[in-house]
XYZ file of C-alpha atoms in Angstrom:
728
model
C 0.384 7.325 -2.296
C 3.747 6.559 -3.860
C 4.568 9.666 -5.891
C 7.371 8.115 -7.959
C 5.438 5.065 -9.031
C 2.205 6.948 -9.660
C 4.009 9.316 -11.990
C 4.610 6.383 -14.318
C 0.880 5.723 -14.786
C -0.750 6.089 -18.159
C -3.029 9.015 -17.496
C -6.366 8.757 -19.186
C -6.863 12.463 -19.671
C -4.237 15.031 -18.871
C -1.144 13.208 -20.023
C -2.640 10.571 -22.326
C -0.065 8.938 -24.580
C -1.498 7.382 -27.688
C 0.199 4.403 -29.296
C 0.869 4.064 -33.006
C -1.716 1.284 -33.352
C -3.733 1.862 -36.494
C -6.420 -0.525 -35.303
C -7.537 0.342 -31.777
C -11.093 -0.774 -32.394
C -12.797 -3.368 -30.268
C -13.937 -6.709 -31.616
C -12.014 -6.428 -34.891
C -9.015 -8.310 -36.147
C -9.109 -10.960 -33.442
C -7.284 -14.237 -33.899
C -9.054 -17.404 -32.894
C -7.396 -19.867 -30.570
C -7.505 -22.508 -33.296
C -5.705 -20.232 -35.754
C -3.040 -19.463 -33.162
C -2.449 -23.140 -32.549
C -1.937 -23.731 -36.276
C 0.637 -20.920 -36.659
C 4.242 -22.073 -37.000
C 6.631 -19.441 -35.711
C 10.019 -18.691 -37.188
C 12.855 -16.309 -36.454
C 16.339 -15.056 -37.205
C 17.850 -17.058 -34.367
C 16.654 -20.429 -35.669
C 19.270 -23.084 -34.824
C 21.270 -20.424 -32.947
C 20.623 -20.966 -29.217
C 20.969 -17.721 -27.257
C 21.168 -17.574 -23.443
C 21.138 -15.005 -20.641
C 24.562 -14.218 -19.185
C 24.661 -12.947 -15.585
C 27.887 -11.309 -14.431
C 29.709 -13.012 -17.296
C 28.316 -16.493 -16.611
C 25.856 -18.391 -18.797
C 22.681 -18.804 -16.716
C 22.125 -22.292 -18.138
C 19.680 -24.112 -20.346
C 16.657 -22.726 -18.517
C 17.667 -19.258 -19.722
C 17.650 -20.188 -23.437
C 15.436 -17.918 -25.542
C 12.448 -19.560 -27.245
C 10.065 -18.157 -29.837
C 7.045 -16.671 -28.080
C 3.689 -15.881 -29.738
C 5.136 -13.939 -32.695
C 7.837 -14.447 -35.328
C 11.217 -13.164 -34.183
C 10.034 -12.530 -30.613
C 11.910 -14.657 -28.089
C 11.409 -15.133 -24.386
C 13.522 -16.561 -21.559
C 13.222 -16.496 -17.774
C 15.693 -16.537 -14.924
C 15.402 -16.355 -11.121
C 17.142 -13.308 -9.657
C 17.765 -12.362 -6.062
C 17.921 -8.779 -4.845
C 21.098 -7.153 -6.129
C 22.836 -5.586 -9.133
C 23.655 -7.675 -12.206
C 25.747 -7.298 -15.349
C 23.715 -8.758 -18.217
C 24.201 -9.669 -21.852
C 22.656 -12.254 -24.179
C 24.567 -14.586 -26.414
C 25.270 -18.028 -27.786
C 27.575 -20.443 -25.970
C 30.654 -18.875 -27.569
C 29.486 -15.220 -27.391
C 29.922 -14.992 -31.154
C 29.653 -11.654 -32.935
C 26.242 -11.644 -34.621
C 24.566 -13.480 -31.750
C 25.934 -11.545 -28.767
C 23.353 -8.977 -27.707
C 23.785 -6.000 -25.437
C 24.924 -2.365 -25.535
C 27.968 -1.161 -27.448
C 29.270 0.195 -24.126
C 28.197 -0.575 -20.557
C 24.786 0.953 -19.826
C 21.888 0.651 -17.419
C 18.612 -0.998 -18.372
C 15.233 -0.305 -16.738
C 12.370 -2.710 -16.224
C 9.710 -2.660 -18.909
C 11.637 -0.454 -21.325
C 12.336 -1.927 -24.761
C 16.040 -1.124 -25.033
C 17.920 -1.323 -28.321
C 20.906 -3.673 -28.560
C 23.831 -4.431 -30.809
C 24.154 -8.033 -32.050
C 27.917 -7.802 -31.646
C 27.912 -6.212 -28.208
C 31.048 -5.066 -26.430
C 29.310 -3.863 -23.277
C 26.870 -5.196 -20.686
C 23.627 -3.943 -19.221
C 23.480 -3.129 -15.524
C 20.199 -4.240 -13.925
C 19.200 -3.398 -10.351
C 16.777 -5.925 -8.831
C 14.793 -4.889 -5.745
C 12.491 -7.884 -5.388
C 13.540 -11.549 -5.599
C 11.539 -13.273 -8.318
C 11.615 -14.961 -11.691
C 12.139 -12.330 -14.388
C 11.006 -12.601 -18.012
C 13.435 -11.414 -20.708
C 11.915 -10.619 -24.120
C 14.234 -10.330 -27.131
C 12.374 -8.675 -30.004
C 14.141 -9.164 -33.339
C 11.254 -8.162 -35.594
C 13.263 -5.209 -36.897
C 16.883 -4.797 -37.921
C 17.806 -3.503 -34.479
C 16.915 -6.006 -31.712
C 15.489 -4.839 -28.390
C 15.391 -6.301 -24.894
C 12.715 -5.747 -22.255
C 12.654 -7.248 -18.771
C 9.634 -7.742 -16.514
C 8.987 -9.523 -13.258
C 7.440 -12.905 -14.104
C 4.848 -15.121 -12.476
C 6.999 -18.108 -11.530
C 7.862 -18.527 -7.881
C 11.465 -18.255 -6.814
C 12.610 -21.386 -5.058
C 15.908 -19.858 -3.916
C 15.960 -19.362 -0.152
C 17.383 -15.904 0.339
C 19.124 -14.819 3.501
C 18.849 -11.336 5.016
C 22.016 -9.265 5.449
C 24.183 -10.425 8.341
C 23.961 -8.384 11.548
C 26.097 -9.125 14.606
C 23.989 -10.218 17.542
C 24.097 -12.298 20.704
C 23.455 -15.997 20.106
C 20.744 -17.776 22.027
C 20.960 -21.526 22.561
C 17.362 -21.917 23.666
C 18.264 -22.109 27.345
C 17.247 -19.962 30.330
C 18.576 -16.422 30.543
C 19.139 -14.161 33.530
C 18.177 -10.497 33.349
C 18.981 -7.634 35.702
C 15.692 -5.974 36.693
C 16.890 -4.210 39.849
C 15.896 -0.760 38.534
C 12.396 -2.009 37.838
C 11.384 -4.226 40.775
C 12.429 -4.917 44.327
C 13.631 -8.277 45.543
C 10.713 -10.561 46.270
C 8.543 -9.166 43.495
C 6.890 -11.866 41.414
C 7.092 -11.096 37.710
C 5.474 -12.861 34.797
C 6.467 -13.412 31.176
C 3.358 -12.427 29.244
C 4.446 -14.610 26.314
C 4.454 -17.923 28.197
C 2.720 -17.132 31.487
C 5.695 -18.422 33.518
C 6.617 -16.503 36.682
C 9.771 -15.883 38.669
C 10.684 -14.023 41.848
C 13.241 -11.226 41.761
C 16.361 -12.282 43.698
C 19.441 -10.131 44.021
C 17.885 -7.795 41.474
C 17.625 -10.535 38.841
C 15.183 -13.017 37.338
C 15.892 -16.173 35.367
C 13.470 -17.522 32.767
C 13.475 -19.496 29.536
C 11.920 -17.690 26.571
C 9.445 -19.678 24.527
C 11.059 -21.282 21.478
C 8.225 -19.711 19.477
C 9.094 -16.208 20.717
C 12.464 -15.847 18.976
C 14.050 -15.263 22.362
C 11.921 -12.481 23.838
C 10.594 -12.106 27.390
C 7.706 -9.703 28.044
C 8.009 -9.073 31.777
C 5.255 -7.569 33.878
C 4.386 -7.698 37.548
C 2.366 -10.864 38.172
C -0.842 -9.107 39.141
C -4.222 -9.093 37.452
C -4.688 -5.840 35.623
C -7.571 -4.549 33.577
C -6.838 -3.273 30.090
C -6.477 0.519 30.373
C -8.849 2.918 28.663
C -8.187 3.558 25.002
C -5.752 6.300 24.050
C -4.601 7.274 20.574
C -1.111 7.390 22.082
C -1.356 3.606 22.434
C -2.980 2.848 19.082
C -2.372 -0.511 17.397
C -3.614 0.399 13.916
C -4.423 -2.231 11.299
C -4.266 -0.856 7.748
C -5.992 -2.729 4.947
C -6.832 -2.144 1.313
C -10.515 -2.853 1.703
C -10.795 -4.368 -1.780
C -8.048 -6.910 -1.058
C -8.943 -7.874 2.538
C -12.072 -10.027 2.539
C -15.041 -10.463 0.206
C -18.231 -10.486 2.256
C -20.704 -9.780 -0.547
C -20.011 -11.067 -4.043
C -23.086 -9.338 -5.448
C -21.249 -5.989 -5.536
C -18.000 -7.232 -7.127
C -18.730 -5.746 -10.566
C -20.425 -2.471 -9.685
C -20.461 0.218 -12.395
C -19.661 -2.494 -14.962
C -16.172 -3.178 -13.617
C -14.634 -6.361 -14.977
C -11.969 -8.917 -14.152
C -9.298 -9.058 -16.865
C -8.979 -12.858 -16.876
C -5.200 -12.583 -16.563
C -3.219 -11.723 -13.429
C -5.876 -9.345 -12.026
C -3.164 -6.900 -11.005
C -5.228 -3.736 -11.202
C -8.809 -5.006 -11.076
C -11.248 -4.905 -8.204
C -11.021 -8.167 -6.224
C -14.208 -8.001 -4.143
C -13.222 -6.933 -0.632
C -15.892 -4.868 1.101
C -17.290 -3.603 4.417
C -19.192 -6.832 5.044
C -15.913 -8.675 4.612
C -14.224 -6.515 7.253
C -17.146 -6.907 9.637
C -16.854 -10.688 9.339
C -13.202 -10.492 10.460
C -13.557 -8.086 13.393
C -13.185 -10.855 15.960
C -9.936 -11.902 14.262
C -8.659 -8.320 14.542
C -9.797 -7.997 18.150
C -7.923 -11.170 19.067
C -4.859 -9.791 17.278
C -4.735 -6.871 19.720
C -5.965 -4.268 17.246
C -7.748 -1.231 18.646
C -7.994 0.872 15.469
C -8.611 0.040 11.796
C -7.517 2.231 8.895
C -9.475 1.595 5.704
C -8.645 2.984 2.275
C -10.917 5.769 0.908
C -14.566 4.811 0.887
C -15.959 7.289 -1.656
C -17.144 6.595 -5.199
C -14.167 6.056 -7.486
C -13.560 6.371 -11.206
C -15.757 3.711 -12.793
C -13.363 2.597 -15.506
C -9.658 1.962 -15.946
C -6.445 3.382 -17.359
C -3.594 1.370 -18.802
C -1.405 -0.090 -16.074
C 2.091 -1.526 -15.982
C 5.242 -0.357 -17.709
C 3.989 -1.988 -20.910
C 0.362 -0.990 -20.267
C -0.255 -4.698 -19.839
C -3.246 -4.588 -17.486
C -6.383 -2.515 -16.877
C -5.755 -0.344 -13.817
C -8.899 0.462 -11.853
C -9.278 2.630 -8.743
C -9.593 -0.376 -6.404
C -7.170 1.353 -3.995
C -9.525 4.267 -3.418
C -7.311 7.225 -4.318
C -9.072 8.218 -7.595
C -12.348 9.754 -6.425
C -15.174 10.760 -8.728
C -17.943 11.643 -6.267
C -17.003 12.324 -2.651
C -20.635 12.269 -1.515
C -21.275 8.584 -2.270
C -19.802 5.380 -0.921
C -18.349 3.274 -3.710
C -20.757 0.434 -4.493
C -17.956 -2.123 -4.775
C -17.341 -1.591 -1.056
C -20.986 -1.842 -0.062
C -23.906 0.339 0.944
C -24.230 3.009 3.603
C -25.995 0.401 5.727
C -23.027 -1.953 5.320
C -20.651 0.821 6.347
C -22.750 1.712 9.384
C -22.842 -1.931 10.463
C -19.060 -2.139 10.142
C -18.594 0.989 12.296
C -21.088 -0.163 14.904
C -19.662 -3.677 15.172
C -16.110 -2.349 15.389
C -17.138 0.003 18.183
C -18.839 -2.837 20.076
C -15.407 -4.500 20.183
C -13.647 -1.334 21.307
C -12.069 -0.815 17.876
C -11.908 2.700 16.411
C -12.139 3.365 12.674
C -9.901 5.659 10.623
C -11.017 6.489 7.091
C -8.463 7.485 4.475
C -9.280 10.838 2.855
C -7.861 12.679 -0.153
C -8.036 16.472 -0.456
C -5.274 16.895 -3.026
C -6.758 15.384 -6.171
C -9.615 13.625 -7.866
C -9.540 10.562 -10.091
C -8.932 10.010 -13.788
C -11.782 10.687 -16.194
C -11.870 7.223 -17.705
C -13.811 6.314 -20.826
C -16.434 4.514 -18.754
C -16.879 7.624 -16.593
C -17.564 9.738 -19.663
C -20.267 7.266 -20.698
C -21.829 7.054 -17.240
C -21.749 10.853 -16.805
C -23.350 11.306 -20.244
C -20.510 13.360 -21.699
C -20.413 12.005 -25.296
C -18.744 15.178 -26.564
C -15.561 14.040 -24.798
C -15.449 10.710 -26.677
C -13.844 9.971 -30.065
C -14.808 7.296 -32.608
C -17.930 6.124 -30.792
C -18.857 3.769 -33.639
C -15.723 1.706 -32.910
C -16.575 1.236 -29.240
C -18.707 -1.486 -27.630
C -22.143 -0.545 -26.363
C -20.838 -0.667 -22.788
C -17.441 1.028 -22.709
C -16.330 -1.175 -19.828
C -16.240 -4.049 -22.360
C -13.277 -2.428 -24.135
C -10.298 -4.715 -24.733
C -7.093 -4.011 -26.663
C -6.691 -5.729 -30.028
C -4.112 -5.769 -32.769
C -0.368 -6.281 -32.671
C 0.260 -2.975 -30.920
C -2.869 -2.842 -28.810
C -2.433 -2.251 -25.074
C -4.813 -1.270 -22.317
C -3.775 2.354 -22.815
C -5.190 2.125 -26.364
C -8.413 3.237 -24.704
C -6.930 6.741 -24.457
C -7.339 7.235 -28.201
C -11.107 7.335 -27.678
C -10.915 10.243 -25.228
C -11.020 13.650 -26.892
C -8.475 15.730 -24.981
C -8.587 18.649 -27.437
C -12.147 19.861 -26.990
C -13.101 22.840 -24.845
C -16.039 20.799 -23.571
C -13.813 19.603 -20.707
C -15.334 22.530 -18.821
C -18.164 20.038 -18.194
C -15.838 17.935 -16.014
C -14.319 19.475 -12.851
C -13.696 22.720 -14.692
C -10.814 25.223 -14.563
C -12.022 26.817 -11.303
C -11.567 23.483 -9.526
C -8.474 21.682 -10.771
C -5.166 21.938 -12.592
C -4.980 19.548 -15.523
C -3.406 19.373 -18.960
C -6.721 20.135 -20.668
C -8.024 23.023 -22.787
C -8.843 26.019 -20.605
C -7.506 24.489 -17.395
C -4.588 25.879 -15.358
C -1.413 23.906 -16.022
C 0.128 21.889 -13.171
C 3.431 23.120 -11.760
C 6.449 21.320 -10.366
C 6.274 22.256 -6.683
C 4.572 20.322 -3.893
C 1.622 22.715 -3.833
C 0.812 22.855 -7.544
C 2.043 19.600 -9.080
C -0.348 17.004 -10.484
C 0.583 13.943 -8.444
C 0.592 10.983 -10.824
C -1.005 13.141 -13.509
C -4.217 13.332 -11.495
C -6.427 16.449 -11.491
C -5.006 18.700 -8.775
C -7.562 20.547 -6.637
C -6.867 24.272 -6.237
C -6.956 24.006 -2.455
C -4.981 27.206 -2.028
C -7.680 29.244 -3.805
C -9.940 31.588 -1.836
C -12.331 31.968 -4.758
C -15.975 31.027 -4.219
C -16.978 28.303 -6.685
C -20.161 26.561 -7.710
C -20.569 22.827 -8.065
C -18.765 21.351 -11.109
C -20.967 20.746 -14.165
C -20.758 16.955 -14.027
C -21.816 16.854 -10.381
C -24.724 19.212 -11.009
C -25.991 16.736 -13.590
C -25.032 13.469 -11.875
C -28.310 11.827 -10.921
C -27.251 9.998 -7.762
C -24.941 12.569 -6.168
C -25.622 14.185 -2.812
C -23.495 17.178 -3.780
C -25.263 20.535 -3.731
C -24.143 24.079 -4.295
C -22.852 25.713 -1.127
C -23.191 29.486 -0.739
C -19.946 31.463 -1.054
C -17.896 28.270 -0.679
C -14.298 27.622 -1.705
C -13.022 24.298 -3.006
C -11.743 23.468 0.471
C -15.168 24.249 1.933
C -16.739 21.680 -0.407
C -14.106 19.031 0.316
C -14.379 19.563 4.069
C -18.170 19.345 3.903
C -18.075 16.157 1.844
C -15.569 14.393 4.086
C -17.119 15.386 7.415
C -20.512 14.125 6.253
C -19.234 10.631 7.023
C -18.173 11.670 10.526
C -21.493 13.283 11.352
C -23.599 10.455 9.895
C -21.630 7.326 10.835
C -19.491 8.291 13.829
C -16.078 7.456 12.400
C -13.270 8.233 14.811
C -10.531 9.723 12.671
C -8.964 10.381 9.300
C -5.732 9.176 7.764
C -4.950 11.973 5.330
C -3.284 11.272 1.992
C -0.698 13.424 0.148
C -0.643 15.957 2.980
C 2.287 18.092 1.828
C 0.567 18.799 -1.504
C -2.328 20.617 0.206
C -2.320 24.005 1.902
C -1.873 23.450 5.687
C -4.848 25.696 6.442
C -7.082 23.273 4.526
C -6.117 20.463 6.887
C -6.757 22.676 9.884
C -10.245 23.446 8.561
C -10.904 19.752 8.004
C -9.864 18.915 11.544
C -11.946 21.670 13.117
C -15.020 20.593 11.161
C -14.477 16.900 11.931
C -13.975 17.553 15.662
C -17.293 19.399 15.703
C -19.032 16.696 13.655
C -17.903 13.845 15.925
C -18.893 15.764 19.034
C -22.364 16.263 17.561
C -22.616 12.580 16.603
C -21.695 11.493 20.128
C -24.277 13.846 21.589
C -26.932 12.377 19.315
C -25.822 8.754 19.852
C -24.960 8.429 23.552
C -25.572 4.669 23.556
C -23.155 4.130 20.667
C -20.268 6.364 21.638
C -17.180 4.751 23.136
C -15.838 7.796 24.978
C -15.539 11.554 24.704
C -12.176 11.628 22.956
C -11.952 14.188 20.145
C -11.564 13.378 16.480
C -8.106 12.110 15.492
C -6.065 12.884 12.379
C -2.831 11.282 11.181
C -1.109 12.466 8.033
C 1.002 11.006 5.245
C 3.744 13.550 4.616
C 5.929 11.636 2.196
C 9.363 10.781 3.665
C 8.589 12.383 7.040
C 10.388 11.055 10.099
C 9.877 11.507 13.846
C 9.958 15.285 14.132
C 7.498 17.952 15.209
C 6.776 20.628 12.630
C 4.019 22.817 11.166
C 1.654 19.912 10.475
C 1.091 19.399 14.199
C -0.173 22.997 14.372
C -2.592 22.419 11.509
C -4.904 19.661 12.615
C -2.644 16.621 12.941
C -2.107 14.642 16.141
C 0.379 12.333 14.447
C 2.373 11.929 11.227
C 3.342 8.628 9.604
C 7.005 7.795 10.239
C 8.852 6.677 7.081
C 12.214 6.325 8.840
C 11.671 3.135 10.816
C 10.927 0.914 7.825
C 14.242 1.802 6.184
C 16.230 0.315 9.064
C 13.716 -2.296 10.178
C 15.720 -5.186 8.694
C 18.663 -4.489 11.004
C 16.367 -4.128 14.021
C 14.642 -7.377 13.086
C 17.940 -9.222 12.841
C 18.980 -8.034 16.274
C 16.664 -6.186 18.627
C 19.409 -4.412 20.550
C 20.432 -2.496 17.420
C 17.152 -0.576 17.846
C 18.100 0.785 21.274
C 19.074 4.253 20.026
C 15.812 4.501 18.085
C 13.807 3.359 21.102
C 15.534 5.946 23.260
C 15.039 8.778 20.755
C 11.379 8.034 20.039
C 10.518 7.570 23.712
C 12.264 10.789 24.707
C 10.364 12.830 22.118
C 6.963 11.211 22.611
C 6.885 10.840 26.403
C 7.985 14.443 26.955
C 5.354 16.076 24.708
C 1.647 15.223 25.113
C 0.921 16.968 21.814
C 3.287 14.840 19.761
C 3.224 11.324 18.355
C 4.293 9.355 15.284
C 2.915 6.249 13.587
C 5.557 3.716 12.491
C 5.285 0.719 10.158
C 7.319 -2.038 8.501
C 5.067 -2.592 5.460
C 2.742 -0.430 3.388
C 0.837 -0.296 0.114
C 3.390 2.077 -1.410
C 6.810 1.050 -0.177
C 7.499 -2.526 0.885
C 5.962 -5.768 2.143
C 8.380 -6.956 4.802
C 7.556 -10.659 4.525
C 7.834 -10.545 0.728
C 11.593 -9.969 0.747
C 12.646 -13.226 2.405
C 9.513 -15.228 3.221
C 11.193 -16.139 6.497
C 8.839 -16.878 9.397
C 11.504 -16.581 12.095
C 12.617 -13.234 10.679
C 8.996 -12.040 10.556
C 8.656 -12.872 14.248
C 11.821 -10.974 15.091
C 10.516 -8.067 13.022
C 7.380 -8.130 15.180
C 9.425 -8.217 18.390
C 11.363 -5.064 17.527
C 8.470 -3.260 15.854
C 5.756 -3.929 18.419
C 7.970 -2.644 21.242
C 8.390 0.743 19.542
C 7.418 3.892 21.412
C 4.553 5.707 19.719
C 1.774 4.377 17.544
C 2.267 1.300 15.361
C 0.566 0.468 12.078
C 0.326 -3.126 10.898
C -0.313 -3.609 7.185
C -2.726 -6.443 6.487
C -0.779 -9.693 6.321
C 2.238 -8.537 8.346
C 0.946 -10.938 10.964
C 0.086 -13.774 8.574
C 2.949 -14.050 6.097
C 1.036 -12.618 3.131
C 3.169 -12.859 -0.020
C 3.681 -10.573 -3.005
C 1.652 -10.740 -6.212
C 2.604 -10.052 -9.818
C 3.022 -6.338 -10.482
C 3.377 -5.730 -14.229
C 6.383 -3.535 -13.567
C 4.646 -1.300 -10.991
C 6.391 -2.487 -7.845
C 3.751 -1.100 -5.493
C 1.143 -3.398 -7.067
C 3.110 -6.397 -5.771
C 2.379 -5.207 -2.233
C -1.396 -5.394 -2.666
C -2.156 -9.099 -2.909
C -5.292 -10.610 -1.402
C -5.211 -11.380 2.304
C -4.034 -14.990 2.679
C -6.930 -16.364 4.716
C -6.423 -19.812 3.188
C -2.995 -20.125 4.818
C -4.023 -19.465 8.395
C -4.749 -23.075 9.346
C -1.241 -24.120 8.303
C 0.995 -24.545 11.378
C 3.721 -21.985 10.619
C 1.211 -19.327 9.528
C -1.015 -19.974 12.535
C 2.005 -19.758 14.820
C 3.017 -16.430 13.253
C -0.444 -14.933 13.810
C -0.383 -16.099 17.420
C 3.010 -14.445 17.921
C 1.748 -11.073 16.676
C -1.383 -11.480 18.805
C 0.636 -11.916 22.012
C 2.677 -8.814 21.259
C -0.369 -6.748 20.249
C -2.297 -7.571 23.382
C 0.770 -6.904 25.554
C 0.929 -3.397 24.081
C -2.776 -2.845 24.777
C -2.370 -3.928 28.385
C 0.706 -1.766 28.946
C 0.594 1.884 27.776
C 4.179 2.187 29.011
C 5.367 0.388 25.866
C 4.067 3.202 23.657
C 4.415 6.256 25.875
C 6.729 5.405 28.762
C 10.268 6.508 29.546
C 12.865 4.177 27.993
C 15.715 2.953 30.192
C 18.354 0.506 28.930
C 19.156 -1.969 31.729
C 21.631 -4.287 30.013
C 23.306 -4.812 26.646
C 23.637 -8.591 27.076
C 21.095 -9.969 27.254
C 19.564 -6.823 25.828
C 17.153 -5.571 28.497
C 15.172 -2.358 28.765
C 12.401 -0.877 30.885
C 9.463 1.329 29.947
C 7.806 3.190 32.768
C 4.989 5.752 32.977
C 4.751 5.780 36.760
C 1.464 3.892 36.785
C 2.665 1.191 34.401
C 5.983 -0.587 34.052
C 7.366 -3.363 31.839
C 10.754 -4.913 31.152
C 11.623 -6.449 27.774
C 14.480 -8.928 27.396
C 15.912 -10.182 24.102
C 18.153 -13.232 24.372
C 19.475 -12.716 20.828
C 19.150 -14.896 17.739
C 18.872 -18.653 17.859
C 22.060 -20.562 17.106
């Protein structure tokens, strides 16, 4: 989970911020569409055209502010590329009285209504991370005007170019590579990308890379070879947000009363489920995937909090990181039978399943949860609420989705009926207060489990009284004992193969060690009881998210983890994608560390749900292929994020940048030639990795700088990779 972005969330309970709206009631004070259409708007800037100025230049007629929905509220839009801009607003002559900005140069943040002078001497500095159309709102309803900026919905037509990186130029012709350290003269080698073969002569081979390959040759000895047995060291992991991947059962889309918002659907549940994944297993198998990582499967908070920097959308727990009941599968994702079918069908295809687990925190207590858990004493102003609290909608001039917080009573001592002070830190009466360190902070304002506590606890009040829970009191059990029991239930019952563990550094290391020991035992028991279903006798696998961790062995590897997610590679992946040979030092370092230590590995990525969607920056198919070339030849484990292979684009984010990374999988694009070609490219690379464990765990030897050529060798397996450079 992205700690920085989550900290900006409107928290429904512990850090609820109530607006000054005097009318937060539902169903009152609404304005009909007809009345809106009849309203004539007016404002202080009538007959005074005001424009956006970027770096001192008028952005043109398209950037002129127009009245928008309310008197004296003006809106304009402009397309911005990634970069830093100096911004002010003004008429064509930048006249005092209609020149808006700060009195002195100052920074402006997205979504923050920032006060301005109307005779500005300074400019705002705006840092743009994502290319898009941005909406500027000038609010002149009061004496002091304000400006707020949000990412808009219009597509950017500007074709952006990635930063220049020096690289060899390839003219599309044949290239000659020195392979003398890999194969003897007379050896017939094959390019796995095209199937063409050549015989080694004078230590060299000459071949023409496929135009579709972006200049790469995947050389192997031209002999038939069975795909080696699975190893976690050679894992090609496919990570998906289950809710956004594929909808296989529309009947569960609105479980627990969850609703679409009828707007941009940024934070709503979209319908993806286990049946949807099962339907796409053959697609993943063809892609060269041998492990799937799904977001948390357990029952989530039923309702929503306010989302977006202006609380402009309802933010549900579609992502899976806001658990309510760890003993149930969330109904939006399907039933236990659906989950079992998914596991079984994945295993039939040789694909392992990793389930995301959270031991650090639970989910928000949303208004809908309080209704469903029958905790009316925690609710304010019930007579102003709809019969079903999930029908709540903001109304009034100042109403936002966080207006729902006003109906949650955060002052009562009855919060002991929720998780209770023995279980979590939270800003609630009688609860321990969160701290500021990794171990005791409330990540994103979420209730922080006291995982460091050795105190025996009983089941929380709400779980004791929740009718459909499987949770029971455990004798002399700590919080960690409960969490471990709840999570390993899914291993013992369904035969899942591993965990991806969230927010690892915020939990006591011993807790993770206990989880691993229990899960190893549970999987061993499941395999003993299901000999016809088991794939092998490999032990349970755990990979951890330690925020900002690189490729380094530390205490986490001694506390249950076989691998840690590598944040370093993504930061430099653009350079490596522009020119593969710039990755040589990284290849050498990773290979040296991984191949020399059987107890060490790292899982690298170029896109994730928290950080970046690689394709979204430039929407460049050739660049995405080059990104695949460099990334899929990395030593260690690799993690694809759904849509890396298919050119999935960003979605609107409401000012929460990570939401842009979580769009629906773009199945509708895959019959289009350039998208289909991109998927095929990733498939060739993925299957080459599966066939050759040397790519992931072999010794790295650089054979030539031009054309860039390297060998990976385990003794029993050997490959040579050649990059001709970038196309002219």
